[in-house]
Short mmCIF file of C-alpha atoms in Angstrom, two decimals:
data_model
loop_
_atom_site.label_atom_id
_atom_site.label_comp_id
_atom_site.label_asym_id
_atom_site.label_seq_id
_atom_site.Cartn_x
_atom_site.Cartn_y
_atom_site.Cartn_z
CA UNK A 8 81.06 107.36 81.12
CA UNK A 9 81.55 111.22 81.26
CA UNK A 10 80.39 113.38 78.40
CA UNK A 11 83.00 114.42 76.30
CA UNK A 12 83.80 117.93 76.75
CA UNK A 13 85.48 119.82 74.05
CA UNK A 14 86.40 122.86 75.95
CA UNK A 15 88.63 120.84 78.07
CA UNK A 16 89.96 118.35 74.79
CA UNK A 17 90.85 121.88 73.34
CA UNK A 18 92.68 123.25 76.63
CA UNK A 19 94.71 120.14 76.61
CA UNK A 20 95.50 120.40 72.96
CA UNK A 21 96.98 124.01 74.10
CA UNK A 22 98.69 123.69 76.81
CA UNK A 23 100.52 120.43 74.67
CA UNK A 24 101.13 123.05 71.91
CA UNK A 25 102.50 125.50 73.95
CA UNK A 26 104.61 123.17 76.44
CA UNK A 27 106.22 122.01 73.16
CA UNK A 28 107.13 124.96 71.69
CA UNK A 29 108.41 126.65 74.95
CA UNK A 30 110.56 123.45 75.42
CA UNK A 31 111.87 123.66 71.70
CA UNK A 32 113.52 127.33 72.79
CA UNK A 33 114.27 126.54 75.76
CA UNK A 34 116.51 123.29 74.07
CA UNK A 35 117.99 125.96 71.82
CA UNK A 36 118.78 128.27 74.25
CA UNK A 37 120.76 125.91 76.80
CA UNK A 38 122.93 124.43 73.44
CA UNK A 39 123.54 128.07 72.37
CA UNK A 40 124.61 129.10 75.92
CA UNK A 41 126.64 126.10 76.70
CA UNK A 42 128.49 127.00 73.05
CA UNK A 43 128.84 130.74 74.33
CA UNK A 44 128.60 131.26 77.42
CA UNK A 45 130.32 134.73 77.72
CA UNK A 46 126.60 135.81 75.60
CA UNK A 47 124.22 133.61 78.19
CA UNK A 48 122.07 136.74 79.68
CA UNK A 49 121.67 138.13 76.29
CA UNK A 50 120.36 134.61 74.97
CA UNK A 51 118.49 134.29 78.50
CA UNK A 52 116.56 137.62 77.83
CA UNK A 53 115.94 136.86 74.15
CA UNK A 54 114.39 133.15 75.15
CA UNK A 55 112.23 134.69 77.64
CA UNK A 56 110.81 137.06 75.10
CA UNK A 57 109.97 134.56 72.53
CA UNK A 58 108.32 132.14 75.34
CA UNK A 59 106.73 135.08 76.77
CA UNK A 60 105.08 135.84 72.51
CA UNK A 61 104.09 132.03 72.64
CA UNK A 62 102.39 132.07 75.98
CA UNK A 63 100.49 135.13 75.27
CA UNK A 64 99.11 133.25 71.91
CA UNK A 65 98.51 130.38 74.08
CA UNK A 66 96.87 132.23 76.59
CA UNK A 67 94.65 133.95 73.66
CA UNK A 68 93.52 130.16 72.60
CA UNK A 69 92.94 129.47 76.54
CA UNK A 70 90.39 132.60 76.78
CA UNK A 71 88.75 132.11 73.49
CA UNK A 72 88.34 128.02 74.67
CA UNK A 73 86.58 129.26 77.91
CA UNK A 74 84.29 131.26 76.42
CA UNK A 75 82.88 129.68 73.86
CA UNK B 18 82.43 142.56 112.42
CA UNK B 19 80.80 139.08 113.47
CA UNK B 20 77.62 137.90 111.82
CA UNK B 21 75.35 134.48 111.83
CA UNK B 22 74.63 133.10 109.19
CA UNK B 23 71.01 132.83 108.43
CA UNK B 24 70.99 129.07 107.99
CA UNK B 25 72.52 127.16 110.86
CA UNK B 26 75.31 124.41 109.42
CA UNK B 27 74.22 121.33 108.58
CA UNK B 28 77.00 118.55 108.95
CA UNK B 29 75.97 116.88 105.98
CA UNK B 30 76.08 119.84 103.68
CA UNK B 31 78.44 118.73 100.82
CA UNK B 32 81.51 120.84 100.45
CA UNK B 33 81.87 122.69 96.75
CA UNK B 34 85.63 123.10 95.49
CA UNK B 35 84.71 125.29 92.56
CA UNK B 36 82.21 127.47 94.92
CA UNK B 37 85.02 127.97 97.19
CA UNK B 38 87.49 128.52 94.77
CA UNK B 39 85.21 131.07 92.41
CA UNK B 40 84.54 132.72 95.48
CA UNK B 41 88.12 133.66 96.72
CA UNK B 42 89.03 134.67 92.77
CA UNK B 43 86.25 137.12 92.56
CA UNK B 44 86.40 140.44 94.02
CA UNK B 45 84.03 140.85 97.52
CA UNK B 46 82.58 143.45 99.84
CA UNK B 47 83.68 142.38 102.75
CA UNK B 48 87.06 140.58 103.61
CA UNK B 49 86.25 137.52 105.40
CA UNK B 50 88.91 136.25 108.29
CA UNK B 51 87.50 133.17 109.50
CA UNK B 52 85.15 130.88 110.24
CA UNK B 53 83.87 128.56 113.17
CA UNK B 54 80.88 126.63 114.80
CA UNK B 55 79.85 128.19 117.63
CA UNK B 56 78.11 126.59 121.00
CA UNK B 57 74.85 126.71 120.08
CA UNK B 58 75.92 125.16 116.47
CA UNK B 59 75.64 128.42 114.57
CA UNK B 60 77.91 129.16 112.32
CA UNK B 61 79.63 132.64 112.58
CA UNK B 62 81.53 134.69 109.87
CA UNK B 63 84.74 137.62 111.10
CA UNK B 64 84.60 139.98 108.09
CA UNK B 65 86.88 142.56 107.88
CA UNK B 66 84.47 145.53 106.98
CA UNK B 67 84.77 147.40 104.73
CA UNK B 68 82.89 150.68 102.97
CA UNK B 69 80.22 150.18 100.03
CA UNK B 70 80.60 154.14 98.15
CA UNK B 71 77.68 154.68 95.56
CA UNK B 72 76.86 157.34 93.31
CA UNK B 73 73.42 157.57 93.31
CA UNK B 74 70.82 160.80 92.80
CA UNK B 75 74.08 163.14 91.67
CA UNK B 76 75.94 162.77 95.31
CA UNK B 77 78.11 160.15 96.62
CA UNK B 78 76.58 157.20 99.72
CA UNK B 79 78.51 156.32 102.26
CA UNK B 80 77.76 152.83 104.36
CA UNK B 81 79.28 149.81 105.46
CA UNK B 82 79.40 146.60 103.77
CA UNK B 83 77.49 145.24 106.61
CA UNK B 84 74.32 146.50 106.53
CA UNK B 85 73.98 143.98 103.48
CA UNK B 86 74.98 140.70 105.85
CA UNK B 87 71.58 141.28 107.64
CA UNK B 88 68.78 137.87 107.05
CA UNK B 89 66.62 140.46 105.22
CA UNK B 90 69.38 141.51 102.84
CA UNK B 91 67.13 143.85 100.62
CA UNK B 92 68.85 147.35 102.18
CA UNK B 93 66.04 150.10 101.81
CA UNK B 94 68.42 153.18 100.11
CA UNK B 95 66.71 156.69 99.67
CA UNK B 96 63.54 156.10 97.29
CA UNK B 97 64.35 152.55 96.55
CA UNK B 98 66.33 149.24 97.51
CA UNK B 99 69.65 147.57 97.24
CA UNK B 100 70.79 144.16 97.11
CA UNK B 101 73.93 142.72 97.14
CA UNK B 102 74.00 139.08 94.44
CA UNK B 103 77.29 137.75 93.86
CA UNK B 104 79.17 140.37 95.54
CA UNK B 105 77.73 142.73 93.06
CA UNK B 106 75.03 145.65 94.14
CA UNK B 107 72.06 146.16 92.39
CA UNK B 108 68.64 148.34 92.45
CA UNK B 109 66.11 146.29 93.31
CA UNK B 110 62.49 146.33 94.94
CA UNK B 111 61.21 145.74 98.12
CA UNK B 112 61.12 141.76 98.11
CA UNK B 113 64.85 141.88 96.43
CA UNK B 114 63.66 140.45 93.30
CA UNK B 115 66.61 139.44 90.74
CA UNK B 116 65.41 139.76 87.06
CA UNK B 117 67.25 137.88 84.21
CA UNK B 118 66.73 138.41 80.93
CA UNK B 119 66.80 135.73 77.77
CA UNK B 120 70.46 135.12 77.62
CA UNK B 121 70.26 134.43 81.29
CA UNK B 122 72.49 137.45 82.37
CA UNK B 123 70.85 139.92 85.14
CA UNK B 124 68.44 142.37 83.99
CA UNK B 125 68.64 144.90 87.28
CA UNK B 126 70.60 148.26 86.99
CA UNK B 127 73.69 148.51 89.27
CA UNK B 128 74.82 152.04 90.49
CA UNK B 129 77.91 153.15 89.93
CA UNK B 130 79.51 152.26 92.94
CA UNK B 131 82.96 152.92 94.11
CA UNK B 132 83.65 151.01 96.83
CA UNK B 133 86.36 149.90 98.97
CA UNK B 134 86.50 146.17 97.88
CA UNK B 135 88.38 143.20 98.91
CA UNK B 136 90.93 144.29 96.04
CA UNK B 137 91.31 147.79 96.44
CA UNK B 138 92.05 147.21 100.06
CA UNK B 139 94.92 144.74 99.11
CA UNK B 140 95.88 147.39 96.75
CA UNK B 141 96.08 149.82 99.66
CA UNK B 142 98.27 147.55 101.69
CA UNK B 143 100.85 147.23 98.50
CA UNK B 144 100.67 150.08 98.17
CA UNK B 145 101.50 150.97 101.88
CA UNK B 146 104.19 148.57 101.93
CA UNK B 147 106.22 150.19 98.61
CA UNK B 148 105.57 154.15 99.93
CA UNK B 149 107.15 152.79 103.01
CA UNK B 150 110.17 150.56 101.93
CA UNK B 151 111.20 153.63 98.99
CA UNK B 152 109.90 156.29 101.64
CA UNK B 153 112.97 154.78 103.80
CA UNK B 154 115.33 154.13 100.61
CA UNK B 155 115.07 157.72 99.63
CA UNK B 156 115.37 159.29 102.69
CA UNK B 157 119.02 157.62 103.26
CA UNK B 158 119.28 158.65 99.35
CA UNK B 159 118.77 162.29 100.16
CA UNK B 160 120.35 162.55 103.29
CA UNK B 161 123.85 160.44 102.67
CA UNK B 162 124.31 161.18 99.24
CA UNK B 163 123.87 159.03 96.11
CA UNK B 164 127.35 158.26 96.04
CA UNK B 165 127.55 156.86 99.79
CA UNK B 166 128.15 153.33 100.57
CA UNK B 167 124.68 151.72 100.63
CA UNK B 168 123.29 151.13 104.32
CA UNK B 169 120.44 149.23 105.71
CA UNK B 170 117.41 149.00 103.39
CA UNK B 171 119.38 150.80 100.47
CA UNK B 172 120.96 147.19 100.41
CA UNK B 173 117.71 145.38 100.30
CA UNK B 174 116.21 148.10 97.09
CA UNK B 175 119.19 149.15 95.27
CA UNK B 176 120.77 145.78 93.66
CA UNK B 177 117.68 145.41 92.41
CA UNK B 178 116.81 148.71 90.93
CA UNK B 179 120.24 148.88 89.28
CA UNK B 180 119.69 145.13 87.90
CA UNK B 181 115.95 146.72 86.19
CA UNK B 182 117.45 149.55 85.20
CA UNK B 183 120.97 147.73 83.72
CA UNK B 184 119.50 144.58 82.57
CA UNK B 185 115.92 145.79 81.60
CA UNK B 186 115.38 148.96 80.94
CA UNK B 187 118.89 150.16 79.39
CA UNK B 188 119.21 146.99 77.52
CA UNK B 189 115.92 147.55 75.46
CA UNK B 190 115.59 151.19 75.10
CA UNK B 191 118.30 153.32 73.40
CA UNK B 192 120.79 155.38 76.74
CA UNK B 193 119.74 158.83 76.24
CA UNK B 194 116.42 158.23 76.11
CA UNK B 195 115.91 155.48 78.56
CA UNK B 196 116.16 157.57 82.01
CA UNK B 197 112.87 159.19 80.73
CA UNK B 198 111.03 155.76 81.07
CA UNK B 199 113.09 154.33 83.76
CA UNK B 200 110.12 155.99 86.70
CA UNK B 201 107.55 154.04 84.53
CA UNK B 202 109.26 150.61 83.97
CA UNK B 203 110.78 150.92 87.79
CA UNK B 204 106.69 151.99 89.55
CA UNK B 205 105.67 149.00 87.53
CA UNK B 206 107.78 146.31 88.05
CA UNK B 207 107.45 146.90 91.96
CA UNK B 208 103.83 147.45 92.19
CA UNK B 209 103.60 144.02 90.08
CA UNK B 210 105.58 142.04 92.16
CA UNK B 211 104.46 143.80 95.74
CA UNK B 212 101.08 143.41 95.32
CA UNK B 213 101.47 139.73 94.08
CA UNK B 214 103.62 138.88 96.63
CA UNK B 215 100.52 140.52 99.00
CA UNK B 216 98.08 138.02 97.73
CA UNK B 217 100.29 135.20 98.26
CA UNK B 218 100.18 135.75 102.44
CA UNK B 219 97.54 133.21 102.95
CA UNK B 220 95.55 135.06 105.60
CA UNK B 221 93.87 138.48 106.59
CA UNK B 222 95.96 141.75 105.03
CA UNK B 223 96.44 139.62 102.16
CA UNK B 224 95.02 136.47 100.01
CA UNK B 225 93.06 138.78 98.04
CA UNK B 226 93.37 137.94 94.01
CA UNK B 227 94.38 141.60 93.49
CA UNK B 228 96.63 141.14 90.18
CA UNK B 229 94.80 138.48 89.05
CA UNK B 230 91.96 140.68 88.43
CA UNK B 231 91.58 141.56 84.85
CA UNK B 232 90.62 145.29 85.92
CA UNK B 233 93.97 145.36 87.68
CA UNK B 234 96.00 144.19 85.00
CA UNK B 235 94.00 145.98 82.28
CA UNK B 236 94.85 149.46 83.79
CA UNK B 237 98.62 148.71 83.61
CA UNK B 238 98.23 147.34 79.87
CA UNK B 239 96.32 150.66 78.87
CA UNK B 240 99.06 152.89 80.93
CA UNK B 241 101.70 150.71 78.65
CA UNK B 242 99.89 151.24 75.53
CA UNK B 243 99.65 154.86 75.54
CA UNK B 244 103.74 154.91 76.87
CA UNK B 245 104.41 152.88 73.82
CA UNK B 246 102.33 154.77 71.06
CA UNK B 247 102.31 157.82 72.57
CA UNK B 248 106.12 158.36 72.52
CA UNK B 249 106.47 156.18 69.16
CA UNK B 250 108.67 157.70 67.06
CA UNK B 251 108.16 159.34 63.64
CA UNK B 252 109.97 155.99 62.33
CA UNK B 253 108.16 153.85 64.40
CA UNK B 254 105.03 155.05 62.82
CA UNK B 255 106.22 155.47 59.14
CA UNK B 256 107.05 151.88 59.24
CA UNK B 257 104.14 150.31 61.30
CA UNK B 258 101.87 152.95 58.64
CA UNK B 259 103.50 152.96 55.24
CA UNK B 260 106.43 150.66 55.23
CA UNK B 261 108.62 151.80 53.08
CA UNK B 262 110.46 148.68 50.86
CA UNK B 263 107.50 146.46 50.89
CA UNK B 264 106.09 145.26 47.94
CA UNK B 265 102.44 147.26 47.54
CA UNK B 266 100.43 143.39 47.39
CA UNK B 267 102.40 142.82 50.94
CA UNK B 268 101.43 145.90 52.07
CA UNK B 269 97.91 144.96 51.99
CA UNK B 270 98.38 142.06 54.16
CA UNK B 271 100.58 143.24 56.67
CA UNK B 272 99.69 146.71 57.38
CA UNK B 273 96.47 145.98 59.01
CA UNK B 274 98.46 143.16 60.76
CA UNK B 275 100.62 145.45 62.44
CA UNK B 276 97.89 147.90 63.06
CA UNK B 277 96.11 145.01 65.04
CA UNK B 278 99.61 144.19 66.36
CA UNK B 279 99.23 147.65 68.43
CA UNK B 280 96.76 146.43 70.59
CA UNK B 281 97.45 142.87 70.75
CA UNK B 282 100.74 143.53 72.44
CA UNK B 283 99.27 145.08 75.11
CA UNK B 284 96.23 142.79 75.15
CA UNK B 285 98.92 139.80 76.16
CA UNK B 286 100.52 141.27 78.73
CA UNK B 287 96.84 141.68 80.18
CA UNK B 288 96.25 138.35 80.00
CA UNK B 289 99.55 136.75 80.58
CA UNK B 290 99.65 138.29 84.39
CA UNK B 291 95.96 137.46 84.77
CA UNK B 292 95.95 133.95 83.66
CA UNK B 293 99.27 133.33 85.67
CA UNK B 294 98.44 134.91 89.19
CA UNK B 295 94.69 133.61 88.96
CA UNK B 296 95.79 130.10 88.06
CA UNK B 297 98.37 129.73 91.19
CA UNK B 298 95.41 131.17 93.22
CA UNK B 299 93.29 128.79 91.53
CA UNK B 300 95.81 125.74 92.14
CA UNK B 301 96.82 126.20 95.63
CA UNK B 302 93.39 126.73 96.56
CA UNK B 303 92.12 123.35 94.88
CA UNK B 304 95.27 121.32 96.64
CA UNK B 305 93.78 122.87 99.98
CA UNK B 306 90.53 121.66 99.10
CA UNK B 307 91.55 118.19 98.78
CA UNK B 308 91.62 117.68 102.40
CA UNK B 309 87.92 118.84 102.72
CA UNK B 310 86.65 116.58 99.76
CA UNK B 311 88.46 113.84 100.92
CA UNK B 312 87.96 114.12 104.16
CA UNK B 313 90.57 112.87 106.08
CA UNK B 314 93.28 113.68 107.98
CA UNK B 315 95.88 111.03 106.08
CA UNK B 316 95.67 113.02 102.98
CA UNK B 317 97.43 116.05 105.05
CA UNK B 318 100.78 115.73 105.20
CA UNK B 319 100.86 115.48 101.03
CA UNK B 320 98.47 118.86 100.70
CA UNK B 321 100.91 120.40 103.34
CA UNK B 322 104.02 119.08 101.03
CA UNK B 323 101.95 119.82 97.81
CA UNK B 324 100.96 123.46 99.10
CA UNK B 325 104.75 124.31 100.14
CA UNK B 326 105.83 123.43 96.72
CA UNK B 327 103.39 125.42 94.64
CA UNK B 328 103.48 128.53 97.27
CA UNK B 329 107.51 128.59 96.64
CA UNK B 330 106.55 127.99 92.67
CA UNK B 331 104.54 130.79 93.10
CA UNK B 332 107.11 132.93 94.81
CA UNK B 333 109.43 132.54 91.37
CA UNK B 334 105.98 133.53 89.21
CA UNK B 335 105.63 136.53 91.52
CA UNK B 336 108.60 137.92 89.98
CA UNK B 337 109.03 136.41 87.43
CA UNK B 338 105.93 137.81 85.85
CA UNK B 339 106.96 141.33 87.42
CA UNK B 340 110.32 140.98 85.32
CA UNK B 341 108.03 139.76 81.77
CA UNK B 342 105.41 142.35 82.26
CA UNK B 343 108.49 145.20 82.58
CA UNK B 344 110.73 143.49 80.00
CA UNK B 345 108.33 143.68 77.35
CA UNK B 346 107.07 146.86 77.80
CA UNK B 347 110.53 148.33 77.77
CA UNK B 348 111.06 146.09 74.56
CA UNK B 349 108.32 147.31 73.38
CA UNK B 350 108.77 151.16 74.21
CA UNK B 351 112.34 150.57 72.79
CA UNK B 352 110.80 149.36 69.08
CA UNK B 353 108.74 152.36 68.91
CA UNK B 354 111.07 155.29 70.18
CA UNK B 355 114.77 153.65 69.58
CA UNK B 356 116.35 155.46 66.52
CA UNK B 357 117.10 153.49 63.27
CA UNK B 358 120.24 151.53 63.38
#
């Protein structure tokens, strides 16, 4: 059996984090635009933004997880 | 620029993924072409030279990467000796000796060397490519008019200049004092998506891992910081300083938040098109190593399929990241210079 390895335990634990919270906006975002669709690319820019703040946490935990 | 390898190939030599793979993320001296086994069983390397510059003794060295491919390696230089480790140079002595010190990291000096790498040639051949497609663009521009029907490459550039400067830049930043930004946010999200589409040709003008290189993407995240604080407004900074309506045992907490918030906005779009354009490097590389660790032509056809799919994945990231990296520095630049609604 393999040694356990915590750096990669804690990469998996962020990329589950982060896939769940992207996929939470992106749920809101497709009900809001299939309610409104005349305000989709304002709702489109406005997901992107908030998925872009989540990955760059995510991507924070990734760097900190490889270095230590 | 053909050179033998010191050691002849042995068959049995086992094949490293994460060599192979470290070695194509990392910046190099030399841009290597191919491969083969010659006649006699040698193996021979095609580099693409290139030029090693070094400050050294107050005046600038000029020699190619080459002289460091020699068996000896250790590259007698004025009063004392180079070597090349890792694709890094360093002063060393006559045998080539590589010190380490406790932590394990290398103890030698390094001059300061600036050098044509692998990198900065990719980012001459992006750069190449954009002076000549907007070269082209602006010549029709000048010479028909803006107000012309579009023709020929003006077709290709100008949908998509008016959909970053509409959709982007305009939407983010307040009208009248958008078109000062719009050069900026325009350079940028071309130069991001040019040169990544440059390291995604799989072979010799491109491949290299130029914005996946944190020195790459650091330099635009520094050029964004100062465009977004520099500018800031007198309200951006009264409210990022003082803000004004917040209870005084708030203030304690969230001033120095936002004051850290100044840098770690920046800081993420570093590392977000890093992370993204070094792991598609990093994952089409490791689905073409599957055929050499498994050894066998059967496994193939699925690498072939597998390497399609992520290249075209990697086609949407290309811009895609171009489009986040210029989005959010235009959001930003609008928080600190629109005017309070």
């Amino acid at each position: 059996m393999e040694q356990f390895n915590s750096t990669v335990f804690g990469l998996a634990l962020i990329i589950f984090a982060a896939a769940f919270g992207i996929s939470r906006i992106a749920q809101a975002a497709m009900e809001a635009m299939s309610r409104q669709p005349e305000i989709s690319s304002k709702i489109q820019t406005a997901m992107i933004v908030v998925a872009a703040l989540i990955e760059g946490a995510t991507l924070f935990a990734i760097v900190v997880a490889w270095l230590s | 620029m053909e050179t033998k390898a010191a050691e002849s190939n042995k068959e049995d030599e086992p094949f490293d993924p994460a060599y192979m793979i470290m070695h194509h993320i990392e910046d190099a001296h030399d841009f290597h072409i191919l491969s083969y086994t010659n006649a006699q069983g040698e193996k021979v390397d095609i580099n693409f030279p290139l030029p090693v510059i070094l400050w050294h003794n107050k005046g600038l060295h000029f020699f190619m990467s080459w002289t460091f491919r020699q068996p000896e390696s250790v590259v007698p230089f004025g009063d004392t000796y180079l070597r090349l480790y890792h694709e890094k140079i360093y002063y060393t002595d006559s045998d080539g000796t590589i010190l380490y010190n406790e932590n394990g990291s290398i103890a030698n000096s390094k001059p300061l060397s600036f050098s044509i790498t692998k990198n900065v040639f990719s980012l001459f051949v992006g750069c190449l490519i954009i002076f000549w497609v907007f070269g082209a663009a602006a010549k029709r521009y000048s010479k028909r008019g803006g107000l012309a029907v579009p023709k020929g490459i003006q077709l290709l550039v100008e949908p998509i200049i008016l959909f970053v400067r509409d959709d982007i830049i305009r939407a983010q930043i307040d009208k009248e004092k958008a078109d000062k930004f719009t050069p900026y946010l325009l350079t940028l999200f071309f130069f991001i998506w040019i040169n990544n589409l440059v390291g995604l040709i799989p072979f010799f003008p491109g491949s290299a891992n130029l914005s996946g290189n944190i020195s790459f993407t650091m330099t635009l995240a520094v050029i964004s910081f100062l465009a977004i604080n520099v500018f800031g407004s007198k309200h951006y900074w009264k409210h990022l300083l003082i803000a004004p309506g917040v209870p005084f045992i708030a203030k304690i907490f969230l001033i120095p938040v936002e004051i850290v918030g100044i840098f770690t906005k920046p800081f993420g779009l570093m590392l977000r098109l890093f992370a993204n354009i070094t792991a598609g490097h990093i994952i089409i590389l490791a689905i073409t190593a599957m055929i050499f660790i498994i050894r066998s032509f059967a496994v193939a056809p699925m690498t072939i399929l597998l390497s399609l799919i992520m290249i075209s994945l990697e086609f949407l990231v290309a811009i895609l990241q171009a489009y986040i990296f210029t989005l959010l520095t235009s959001l930003f630049i609008g928080m600190a210079v629109n005017e309070e609604h």
